[in-house]
């Protein structure tokens, strides 16, 4: 990506929004630069100015999605920490719930990337994102055994992409919520803590994102973090 500073200006955002719609409708290779610019109401020159190429648009789109996911998981963790919940395992569960719920609201993008509909070389970019998540999770979990930290973080982080793909296939938000709740329950069992129940969720903080009720979570000794 080039001079758009993360795609923050209106024209760059319009291009990214149009690209996300078209890539999920037609696939990356089934969408042309002209398709994107026509839907965005901009010129071909504008796309090349901001992103350099169609490949650059794809990379910027994924980066925008992952940055937003990072913000949502961080917000979930911060909310519980503010309520006095410091158990990294519980913080992990809250962030993971936020991450997976958001994946349903971007199901087209999640399916596209998971199914390999991407430009050449993108696999390496996705791998680096995954490695960064694993590092964050290892720091958060902080179990008594450093080797257990690494192993558990790798197991959990490696599986979340597959669960996100399954969530993306859900027909309704209710179906997605049920699948996410089951995944969080399993992760909780693996980590040895009780996850926050879906009934405890409150305070939407984005499209469909729900975070645990902080006072209740603190009183229960519950809480959670991300993928």
Coordinates of C-alpha atoms in Angstrom, one line a residue:
X1 CA 0.0 0.0 0.0
X2 CA 1.3 3.5 -0.8
X3 CA 0.3 7.0 0.3
X4 CA -3.0 6.4 2.0
X5 CA -1.5 6.2 5.5
X6 CA -3.5 3.0 6.3
X7 CA -6.3 3.9 4.0
X8 CA -7.8 6.6 6.4
X9 CA -8.9 9.1 3.8
X10 CA -12.4 8.8 2.2
X11 CA -11.3 7.8 -1.2
X12 CA -9.0 5.0 0.0
X13 CA -11.8 3.8 2.3
X14 CA -14.3 3.8 -0.6
X15 CA -11.9 1.7 -2.6
X16 CA -11.4 -0.8 0.2
X17 CA -15.1 -1.1 0.9
X18 CA -15.8 -1.7 -2.8
X19 CA -13.0 -4.2 -3.0
X20 CA -14.3 -6.1 0.0
X21 CA -17.8 -6.4 -1.5
X22 CA -16.5 -7.4 -5.0
X23 CA -13.9 -9.9 -3.7
X24 CA -16.5 -11.7 -1.6
X25 CA -19.0 -11.6 -4.4
X26 CA -16.8 -12.6 -7.4
X27 CA -13.5 -13.7 -5.9
X28 CA -10.1 -11.9 -6.1
X29 CA -9.3 -13.2 -9.6
X30 CA -12.9 -12.5 -10.8
X31 CA -12.6 -8.8 -9.9
X32 CA -10.8 -6.3 -12.0
X33 CA -9.3 -3.0 -11.0
X34 CA -12.0 -1.3 -13.1
X35 CA -14.7 -3.2 -11.3
X36 CA -13.4 -1.8 -8.0
X37 CA -13.0 1.8 -9.1
X38 CA -16.5 1.9 -10.8
X39 CA -18.2 0.6 -7.6
X40 CA -16.1 3.0 -5.5
X41 CA -16.9 5.9 -7.8
X42 CA -13.2 6.7 -8.2
X43 CA -10.7 6.5 -11.0
X44 CA -8.2 3.7 -11.8
X45 CA -5.4 6.2 -11.1
X46 CA -6.8 6.7 -7.6
X47 CA -6.5 3.0 -6.9
X48 CA -2.9 2.9 -8.1
X49 CA -2.1 6.1 -6.2
X50 CA -3.3 4.7 -2.9
X51 CA -2.5 1.0 -3.2
X52 CA -0.1 0.4 -6.1
X53 CA -2.0 -2.5 -7.6
X54 CA -5.0 -4.8 -7.1
X55 CA -2.7 -7.0 -4.9
X56 CA -2.0 -3.9 -2.8
X57 CA -5.7 -3.4 -2.3
X58 CA -6.1 -7.0 -1.1
X59 CA -3.2 -6.7 1.4
X60 CA -4.5 -3.4 2.7
X61 CA -8.0 -4.9 3.1
X62 CA -6.7 -7.8 5.2
X63 CA -4.5 -5.4 7.2
X64 CA -7.5 -3.2 7.9
X65 CA -9.5 -6.2 9.0
X66 CA -6.8 -7.6 11.3
X67 CA -6.2 -4.1 12.8
X68 CA -9.9 -3.9 13.6
X69 CA -9.8 -7.4 15.1
X70 CA -6.9 -6.4 17.3
X71 CA -8.7 -3.4 18.5
X72 CA -11.8 -5.4 19.3
X73 CA -10.0 -8.0 21.3
X74 CA -7.9 -5.4 23.1
X75 CA -11.1 -3.6 24.0
X76 CA -12.6 -6.8 25.4
X77 CA -9.5 -7.4 27.5
X78 CA -9.3 -3.8 28.7
X79 CA -12.9 -3.8 29.8
X80 CA -12.3 -6.8 32.1
X81 CA -9.0 -5.6 33.4
X82 CA -10.7 -2.3 34.4
X83 CA -13.1 -4.4 36.4
X84 CA -10.2 -6.1 38.2
X85 CA -10.0 -9.3 36.2
X86 CA -6.3 -10.2 35.8
X87 CA -6.3 -13.9 35.0
X88 CA -4.8 -14.1 31.5
X89 CA -6.7 -17.2 30.7
X90 CA -10.0 -15.5 31.2
X91 CA -8.8 -12.4 29.4
X92 CA -7.9 -14.7 26.5
X93 CA -11.4 -16.1 26.4
X94 CA -13.1 -12.7 26.2
X95 CA -10.8 -11.6 23.4
X96 CA -11.4 -14.8 21.5
X97 CA -15.1 -14.4 21.8
X98 CA -14.9 -10.9 20.4
X99 CA -12.6 -12.0 17.6
X100 CA -14.9 -14.9 16.5
X101 CA -18.1 -12.8 16.7
X102 CA -16.5 -10.2 14.5
X103 CA -15.5 -12.9 12.0
X104 CA -19.1 -13.7 11.4
X105 CA -19.8 -10.1 10.5
X106 CA -17.0 -10.3 7.9
X107 CA -17.8 -13.8 6.8
X108 CA -17.1 -13.2 3.1
X109 CA -13.6 -11.9 3.8
X110 CA -12.9 -14.8 6.2
X111 CA -14.1 -17.4 3.7
X112 CA -12.1 -15.8 0.9
X113 CA -8.8 -15.8 2.8
X114 CA -9.3 -19.2 4.4
X115 CA -10.1 -20.8 1.0
X116 CA -6.9 -19.4 -0.5
X117 CA -8.5 -16.9 -2.9
X118 CA -5.6 -14.5 -2.6
X119 CA -2.8 -13.0 -4.7
X120 CA 0.6 -14.8 -4.9
X121 CA 2.7 -14.3 -1.8
X122 CA -0.2 -13.6 0.5
X123 CA 0.2 -16.8 2.5
X124 CA 3.4 -15.4 4.0
X125 CA 1.6 -12.2 5.1
X126 CA -1.2 -14.2 6.7
X127 CA 1.5 -16.4 8.4
X128 CA 3.1 -13.3 9.9
X129 CA -0.2 -12.1 11.3
X130 CA -0.7 -15.6 12.9
X131 CA 2.7 -15.6 14.4
X132 CA 2.1 -12.2 16.0
X133 CA -1.2 -13.4 17.5
X134 CA 0.6 -16.4 18.9
X135 CA 3.2 -14.2 20.5
X136 CA 0.5 -12.0 22.1
X137 CA -1.3 -15.0 23.3
X138 CA 1.8 -16.5 24.9
X139 CA 2.4 -13.3 26.8
X140 CA -1.2 -13.2 27.9
X141 CA -1.6 -16.8 29.1
X142 CA 1.5 -16.8 31.3
X143 CA 1.1 -20.3 32.8
X144 CA 3.6 -21.8 35.2
X145 CA 5.6 -23.7 32.6
X146 CA 7.1 -21.7 29.7
X147 CA 6.9 -24.7 27.5
X148 CA 3.3 -25.2 28.3
X149 CA 2.7 -21.5 27.5
X150 CA 4.2 -22.0 24.0
X151 CA 2.5 -25.3 23.3
X152 CA -1.0 -24.1 24.5
X153 CA -0.7 -20.8 22.7
X154 CA 0.2 -22.6 19.5
X155 CA -2.6 -25.1 19.8
X156 CA -5.2 -22.4 20.5
X157 CA -3.9 -19.9 18.0
X158 CA -3.6 -22.5 15.3
X159 CA -7.2 -23.7 15.8
X160 CA -8.9 -20.3 15.9
X161 CA -8.6 -19.7 12.1
X162 CA -10.4 -23.0 11.5
X163 CA -13.2 -22.1 13.9
X164 CA -13.5 -18.6 12.4
X165 CA -14.0 -20.3 9.0
X166 CA -16.8 -22.4 10.5
X167 CA -18.3 -19.4 12.1
X168 CA -18.2 -17.6 8.7
X169 CA -20.3 -20.5 7.3
X170 CA -23.1 -20.0 9.8
X171 CA -26.4 -18.9 8.3
X172 CA -27.5 -16.7 11.2
X173 CA -25.9 -14.8 14.1
X174 CA -27.8 -17.1 16.5
X175 CA -26.0 -20.1 14.9
X176 CA -22.7 -18.3 15.0
X177 CA -23.2 -17.4 18.7
X178 CA -23.9 -21.1 19.5
X179 CA -20.8 -22.3 17.8
X180 CA -18.7 -19.6 19.4
X181 CA -20.1 -20.4 22.8
X182 CA -19.1 -24.1 22.3
X183 CA -15.6 -23.1 21.2
X184 CA -15.1 -20.8 24.2
X185 CA -16.4 -23.6 26.5
X186 CA -13.8 -26.0 25.0
X187 CA -11.0 -23.5 25.3
X188 CA -12.1 -22.8 28.9
X189 CA -11.8 -26.5 29.6
X190 CA -8.4 -26.7 28.0
X191 CA -7.2 -23.7 30.1
X192 CA -8.9 -24.9 33.3
X193 CA -11.2 -21.9 33.8
X194 CA -14.9 -21.2 33.4
X195 CA -15.7 -19.0 30.5
X196 CA -18.1 -16.0 30.7
X197 CA -21.5 -17.3 29.6
X198 CA -23.2 -15.8 26.6
X199 CA -26.0 -14.7 28.9
X200 CA -23.5 -12.5 30.7
X201 CA -22.6 -10.6 27.5
X202 CA -23.6 -6.9 27.3
X203 CA -22.6 -3.6 25.9
X204 CA -22.1 -4.0 22.1
X205 CA -18.9 -2.4 21.0
X206 CA -19.1 -2.7 17.3
X207 CA -21.2 -4.6 14.7
X208 CA -22.4 -7.6 16.7
X209 CA -19.5 -7.5 19.1
X210 CA -20.5 -8.2 22.7
X211 CA -18.2 -8.1 25.7
X212 CA -18.7 -9.7 29.1
X213 CA -20.4 -7.6 31.7
X214 CA -17.4 -6.3 33.6
X215 CA -18.9 -5.9 37.1
X216 CA -20.5 -9.3 37.0
X217 CA -17.4 -10.9 35.5
X218 CA -15.3 -9.5 38.3
X219 CA -17.7 -10.6 41.0
X220 CA -17.7 -14.2 39.5
X221 CA -13.9 -14.2 39.1
X222 CA -14.4 -14.5 35.4
X223 CA -13.1 -12.7 32.5
X224 CA -11.0 -13.4 29.3
X225 CA -8.4 -12.5 25.7
X226 CA -7.9 -12.8 22.0
X227 CA -6.7 -14.6 19.1

